[in-house]
Amino acid sequence: EAIFTEGISYIGKRSFAECMKLHQVVLPVSVKEIGDGAFDGCINLESIEIPEGTRSLHGTFRDCTALKEVKLPNTLHELRNETFRNCNSLESIVIPEKVCHIGAYCFENCEELTEITFPTNLYHIEEDAFSGCSSLEELVIPEFTKGIQSTHTIGVVFQNMPRLKKLIFPRE
């Protein structure tokens, strides 16, 4: 268990990476920035609430295989590459309204993910962002999404999703 006191504003890059016995983290509202891969590989971390003020996450929870619940702040603007990659236990996520960018491999192999609530302001989704999300049955891409990037074809962004029955894109 890691409980931080008020006043800490930054969690450094890979600060808790591979802390395999860590199951709970309590971040104070003073935390405004979390470094790349800060909790990478914390295989027993089950839930976390990211404080308001945090604007970006990058590889933060990669390989946190027990992570089931995440509360993201309304101040978040982007989910960069690999933020939740291989978070096999993550079941649902609400992406805040200010998020306009979802990076490559962001939710790759989130096998238990059944529900994603996208923000209406989502502008760009990078390659393999949802590949391997094998429990997702439906995705509704917001109206203002202009870019779905892939070095190959659109299928790579959404590959290995055997239960996907419905994929709705914006009109334009």
PDB file of C-alpha atoms in Angstrom:
ATOM      1  CA  GLU A   1       0.000   0.000   0.000  1.00  0.00           C
ATOM      2  CA  ALA A   2       1.288   3.475  -0.915  1.00  0.00           C
ATOM      3  CA  ILE A   3      -0.359   6.483   0.687  1.00  0.00           C
ATOM      4  CA  PHE A   4       1.047   9.875  -0.202  1.00  0.00           C
ATOM      5  CA  THR A   5       0.682  12.961   1.942  1.00  0.00           C
ATOM      6  CA  GLU A   6      -0.621  16.262   0.646  1.00  0.00           C
ATOM      7  CA  GLY A   7       2.039  18.459  -0.934  1.00  0.00           C
ATOM      8  CA  ILE A   8       3.566  15.945  -3.340  1.00  0.00           C
ATOM      9  CA  SER A   9       2.964  17.198  -6.884  1.00  0.00           C
ATOM     10  CA  TYR A  10       4.921  14.754  -9.071  1.00  0.00           C
ATOM     11  CA  ILE A  11       5.260  10.964  -9.198  1.00  0.00           C
ATOM     12  CA  GLY A  12       8.460  10.278 -11.141  1.00  0.00           C
ATOM     13  CA  LYS A  13       8.988   8.133 -14.198  1.00  0.00           C
ATOM     14  CA  ARG A  14       8.820   4.408 -13.295  1.00  0.00           C
ATOM     15  CA  SER A  15       8.745   5.294  -9.562  1.00  0.00           C
ATOM     16  CA  PHE A  16       6.811   2.166  -8.621  1.00  0.00           C
ATOM     17  CA  ALA A  17       7.417   0.014 -11.701  1.00  0.00           C
ATOM     18  CA  GLU A  18       7.431  -3.706 -10.956  1.00  0.00           C
ATOM     19  CA  CYS A  19       6.287  -3.236  -7.320  1.00  0.00           C
ATOM     20  CA  MET A  20       4.480  -6.527  -7.509  1.00  0.00           C
ATOM     21  CA  LYS A  21       3.038  -6.513  -3.979  1.00  0.00           C
ATOM     22  CA  LEU A  22       1.533  -3.028  -4.312  1.00  0.00           C
ATOM     23  CA  HIS A  23      -2.252  -3.396  -4.288  1.00  0.00           C
ATOM     24  CA  GLN A  24      -3.489   0.063  -3.349  1.00  0.00           C
ATOM     25  CA  VAL A  25      -2.321   3.607  -4.063  1.00  0.00           C
ATOM     26  CA  VAL A  26      -3.877   6.746  -2.605  1.00  0.00           C
ATOM     27  CA  LEU A  27      -2.769   9.919  -4.383  1.00  0.00           C
ATOM     28  CA  PRO A  28      -3.397  13.339  -2.830  1.00  0.00           C
ATOM     29  CA  VAL A  29      -5.073  16.113  -4.814  1.00  0.00           C
ATOM     30  CA  SER A  30      -1.725  17.929  -4.903  1.00  0.00           C
ATOM     31  CA  VAL A  31      -0.387  15.410  -7.486  1.00  0.00           C
ATOM     32  CA  LYS A  32      -0.565  17.090 -10.894  1.00  0.00           C
ATOM     33  CA  GLU A  33       1.859  14.989 -12.919  1.00  0.00           C
ATOM     34  CA  ILE A  34       2.556  11.265 -13.080  1.00  0.00           C
ATOM     35  CA  GLY A  35       5.698  10.217 -14.937  1.00  0.00           C
ATOM     36  CA  ASP A  36       5.817   7.705 -17.771  1.00  0.00           C
ATOM     37  CA  GLY A  37       5.365   4.133 -16.570  1.00  0.00           C
ATOM     38  CA  ALA A  38       5.068   5.179 -12.919  1.00  0.00           C
ATOM     39  CA  PHE A  39       3.090   2.051 -11.986  1.00  0.00           C
ATOM     40  CA  ASP A  40       4.174  -0.170 -14.880  1.00  0.00           C
ATOM     41  CA  GLY A  41       3.996  -3.860 -13.953  1.00  0.00           C
ATOM     42  CA  CYS A  42       2.299  -3.461 -10.570  1.00  0.00           C
ATOM     43  CA  ILE A  43       0.491  -6.744 -11.093  1.00  0.00           C
ATOM     44  CA  ASN A  44      -1.562  -6.575  -7.865  1.00  0.00           C
ATOM     45  CA  LEU A  45      -2.756  -2.970  -8.127  1.00  0.00           C
ATOM     46  CA  GLU A  46      -6.565  -3.204  -8.263  1.00  0.00           C
ATOM     47  CA  SER A  47      -7.913   0.353  -8.330  1.00  0.00           C
ATOM     48  CA  ILE A  48      -6.771   3.948  -8.444  1.00  0.00           C
ATOM     49  CA  GLU A  49      -8.201   7.453  -8.614  1.00  0.00           C
ATOM     50  CA  ILE A  50      -6.096   9.967 -10.518  1.00  0.00           C
ATOM     51  CA  PRO A  51      -6.325  13.445  -8.937  1.00  0.00           C
ATOM     52  CA  GLU A  52      -7.792  16.492 -10.668  1.00  0.00           C
ATOM     53  CA  GLY A  53      -5.100  18.597 -12.291  1.00  0.00           C
ATOM     54  CA  THR A  54      -3.425  15.651 -14.038  1.00  0.00           C
ATOM     55  CA  ARG A  55      -3.440  16.390 -17.792  1.00  0.00           C
ATOM     56  CA  SER A  56      -1.706  13.406 -19.420  1.00  0.00           C
ATOM     57  CA  LEU A  57      -0.898   9.741 -18.761  1.00  0.00           C
ATOM     58  CA  HIS A  58       1.728   7.720 -20.660  1.00  0.00           C
ATOM     59  CA  GLY A  59       2.342   4.012 -20.079  1.00  0.00           C
ATOM     60  CA  THR A  60       1.298   4.681 -16.510  1.00  0.00           C
ATOM     61  CA  PHE A  61      -0.480   1.383 -15.790  1.00  0.00           C
ATOM     62  CA  ARG A  62       0.998  -0.877 -18.467  1.00  0.00           C
ATOM     63  CA  ASP A  63       0.944  -4.528 -17.348  1.00  0.00           C
ATOM     64  CA  CYS A  64      -1.126  -3.862 -14.197  1.00  0.00           C
ATOM     65  CA  THR A  65      -2.981  -7.113 -14.768  1.00  0.00           C
ATOM     66  CA  ALA A  66      -5.221  -6.891 -11.658  1.00  0.00           C
ATOM     67  CA  LEU A  67      -6.348  -3.301 -12.293  1.00  0.00           C
ATOM     68  CA  LYS A  68     -10.164  -3.338 -12.397  1.00  0.00           C
ATOM     69  CA  GLU A  69     -11.190   0.202 -11.598  1.00  0.00           C
ATOM     70  CA  VAL A  70      -9.762   3.575 -12.628  1.00  0.00           C
ATOM     71  CA  LYS A  71     -11.249   6.997 -12.022  1.00  0.00           C
ATOM     72  CA  LEU A  72      -9.758   9.547 -14.380  1.00  0.00           C
ATOM     73  CA  PRO A  73      -9.815  13.296 -13.628  1.00  0.00           C
ATOM     74  CA  ASN A  74     -11.873  15.810 -15.595  1.00  0.00           C
ATOM     75  CA  THR A  75      -8.635  17.728 -16.266  1.00  0.00           C
ATOM     76  CA  LEU A  76      -7.149  14.892 -18.345  1.00  0.00           C
ATOM     77  CA  HIS A  77      -6.422  15.879 -21.978  1.00  0.00           C
ATOM     78  CA  GLU A  78      -4.720  12.804 -23.391  1.00  0.00           C
ATOM     79  CA  LEU A  79      -4.144   9.122 -22.834  1.00  0.00           C
ATOM     80  CA  ARG A  80      -0.791   8.561 -24.473  1.00  0.00           C
ATOM     81  CA  ASN A  81       0.794   5.330 -25.715  1.00  0.00           C
ATOM     82  CA  GLU A  82       0.343   2.154 -23.688  1.00  0.00           C
ATOM     83  CA  THR A  83      -1.400   3.807 -20.722  1.00  0.00           C
ATOM     84  CA  PHE A  84      -3.525   0.717 -19.946  1.00  0.00           C
ATOM     85  CA  ARG A  85      -1.804  -1.859 -22.166  1.00  0.00           C
ATOM     86  CA  ASN A  86      -2.260  -5.417 -20.832  1.00  0.00           C
ATOM     87  CA  CYS A  87      -4.569  -4.364 -17.996  1.00  0.00           C
ATOM     88  CA  ASN A  88      -6.392  -7.662 -18.414  1.00  0.00           C
ATOM     89  CA  SER A  89      -8.853  -7.098 -15.539  1.00  0.00           C
ATOM     90  CA  LEU A  90     -10.045  -3.599 -16.485  1.00  0.00           C
ATOM     91  CA  GLU A  91     -13.798  -3.946 -17.095  1.00  0.00           C
ATOM     92  CA  SER A  92     -15.014  -0.450 -17.952  1.00  0.00           C
ATOM     93  CA  ILE A  93     -13.691   3.061 -18.259  1.00  0.00           C
ATOM     94  CA  VAL A  94     -15.139   6.535 -18.587  1.00  0.00           C
ATOM     95  CA  ILE A  95     -12.808   8.774 -20.556  1.00  0.00           C
ATOM     96  CA  PRO A  96     -13.230  12.412 -19.441  1.00  0.00           C
ATOM     97  CA  GLU A  97     -14.640  15.062 -21.780  1.00  0.00           C
ATOM     98  CA  LYS A  98     -11.371  16.976 -22.271  1.00  0.00           C
ATOM     99  CA  VAL A  99      -9.499  13.947 -23.633  1.00  0.00           C
ATOM    100  CA  CYS A 100      -8.918  14.547 -27.332  1.00  0.00           C
ATOM    101  CA  HIS A 101      -6.198  11.964 -28.018  1.00  0.00           C
ATOM    102  CA  ILE A 102      -5.860   8.226 -27.381  1.00  0.00           C
ATOM    103  CA  GLY A 103      -2.348   6.962 -28.098  1.00  0.00           C
ATOM    104  CA  ALA A 104      -1.105   3.793 -29.745  1.00  0.00           C
ATOM    105  CA  TYR A 105      -1.632   0.561 -27.783  1.00  0.00           C
ATOM    106  CA  CYS A 106      -3.453   2.530 -25.069  1.00  0.00           C
ATOM    107  CA  PHE A 107      -5.956  -0.241 -24.251  1.00  0.00           C
ATOM    108  CA  GLU A 108      -4.306  -3.105 -26.123  1.00  0.00           C
ATOM    109  CA  ASN A 109      -5.104  -6.522 -24.622  1.00  0.00           C
ATOM    110  CA  CYS A 110      -7.565  -5.223 -22.032  1.00  0.00           C
ATOM    111  CA  GLU A 111      -9.336  -8.547 -22.360  1.00  0.00           C
ATOM    112  CA  GLU A 112     -12.109  -7.939 -19.792  1.00  0.00           C
ATOM    113  CA  LEU A 113     -12.994  -4.451 -21.039  1.00  0.00           C
ATOM    114  CA  THR A 114     -16.687  -4.489 -21.937  1.00  0.00           C
ATOM    115  CA  GLU A 115     -17.566  -0.797 -21.846  1.00  0.00           C
ATOM    116  CA  ILE A 116     -15.824   2.415 -22.919  1.00  0.00           C
ATOM    117  CA  THR A 117     -17.463   5.806 -22.619  1.00  0.00           C
ATOM    118  CA  PHE A 118     -15.753   8.152 -25.065  1.00  0.00           C
ATOM    119  CA  PRO A 119     -15.680  11.921 -24.696  1.00  0.00           C
ATOM    120  CA  THR A 120     -17.479  13.913 -27.373  1.00  0.00           C
ATOM    121  CA  ASN A 121     -14.268  15.920 -27.952  1.00  0.00           C
ATOM    122  CA  LEU A 122     -12.172  12.893 -28.938  1.00  0.00           C
ATOM    123  CA  TYR A 123     -10.223  13.947 -32.016  1.00  0.00           C
ATOM    124  CA  HIS A 124      -7.624  11.254 -32.669  1.00  0.00           C
ATOM    125  CA  ILE A 125      -7.139   7.516 -32.042  1.00  0.00           C
ATOM    126  CA  GLU A 126      -3.762   5.936 -32.836  1.00  0.00           C
ATOM    127  CA  GLU A 127      -2.962   2.452 -34.075  1.00  0.00           C
ATOM    128  CA  ASP A 128      -3.712  -0.645 -32.032  1.00  0.00           C
ATOM    129  CA  ALA A 129      -5.421   1.494 -29.385  1.00  0.00           C
ATOM    130  CA  PHE A 130      -8.056  -1.220 -28.806  1.00  0.00           C
ATOM    131  CA  SER A 131      -6.464  -4.308 -30.347  1.00  0.00           C
ATOM    132  CA  GLY A 132      -7.028  -7.401 -28.266  1.00  0.00           C
ATOM    133  CA  CYS A 133      -9.982  -5.976 -26.330  1.00  0.00           C
ATOM    134  CA  SER A 134     -11.654  -9.316 -26.818  1.00  0.00           C
ATOM    135  CA  SER A 135     -14.736  -8.670 -24.640  1.00  0.00           C
ATOM    136  CA  LEU A 136     -15.871  -5.446 -26.342  1.00  0.00           C
ATOM    137  CA  GLU A 137     -19.060  -5.951 -28.327  1.00  0.00           C
ATOM    138  CA  GLU A 138     -19.790  -2.382 -29.392  1.00  0.00           C
ATOM    139  CA  LEU A 139     -17.842   0.813 -29.988  1.00  0.00           C
ATOM    140  CA  VAL A 140     -19.342   4.171 -30.872  1.00  0.00           C
ATOM    141  CA  ILE A 141     -16.688   6.579 -32.105  1.00  0.00           C
ATOM    142  CA  PRO A 142     -17.625  10.196 -31.263  1.00  0.00           C
ATOM    143  CA  GLU A 143     -18.809  12.554 -33.992  1.00  0.00           C
ATOM    144  CA  PHE A 144     -15.798  14.879 -33.955  1.00  0.00           C
ATOM    145  CA  THR A 145     -13.157  12.156 -34.226  1.00  0.00           C
ATOM    146  CA  LYS A 146     -11.154  13.126 -37.311  1.00  0.00           C
ATOM    147  CA  GLY A 147      -8.228  10.745 -37.235  1.00  0.00           C
ATOM    148  CA  ILE A 148      -7.862   7.034 -36.746  1.00  0.00           C
ATOM    149  CA  GLN A 149      -4.211   6.379 -37.439  1.00  0.00           C
ATOM    150  CA  SER A 150      -2.728   3.131 -38.551  1.00  0.00           C
ATOM    151  CA  THR A 151       0.387   2.287 -40.466  1.00  0.00           C
ATOM    152  CA  HIS A 152      -1.578  -0.486 -42.161  1.00  0.00           C
ATOM    153  CA  THR A 153      -5.374  -0.367 -42.379  1.00  0.00           C
ATOM    154  CA  ILE A 154      -8.216   0.583 -40.071  1.00  0.00           C
ATOM    155  CA  GLY A 155      -8.470  -3.048 -39.036  1.00  0.00           C
ATOM    156  CA  VAL A 156      -5.211  -2.798 -37.105  1.00  0.00           C
ATOM    157  CA  VAL A 157      -6.720  -0.219 -34.739  1.00  0.00           C
ATOM    158  CA  PHE A 158      -9.495  -2.655 -33.853  1.00  0.00           C
ATOM    159  CA  GLN A 159      -7.928  -6.083 -34.508  1.00  0.00           C
ATOM    160  CA  ASN A 160      -8.320  -9.184 -32.327  1.00  0.00           C
ATOM    161  CA  MET A 161     -11.758  -8.220 -31.090  1.00  0.00           C
ATOM    162  CA  PRO A 162     -13.765 -11.406 -31.719  1.00  0.00           C
ATOM    163  CA  ARG A 163     -16.916 -10.244 -29.864  1.00  0.00           C
ATOM    164  CA  LEU A 164     -17.139  -6.874 -31.622  1.00  0.00           C
ATOM    165  CA  LYS A 165     -20.572  -6.824 -33.298  1.00  0.00           C
ATOM    166  CA  LYS A 166     -21.080  -3.117 -33.826  1.00  0.00           C
ATOM    167  CA  LEU A 167     -18.633  -0.357 -34.708  1.00  0.00           C
ATOM    168  CA  ILE A 168     -20.168   3.047 -35.363  1.00  0.00           C
ATOM    169  CA  PHE A 169     -18.104   5.811 -36.949  1.00  0.00           C
ATOM    170  CA  PRO A 170     -18.884   9.531 -37.224  1.00  0.00           C
ATOM    171  CA  ARG A 171     -20.812  10.668 -40.282  1.00  0.00           C
ATOM    172  CA  GLU A 172     -17.999  12.669 -41.858  1.00  0.00           C
TER     173      GLU A 172
END
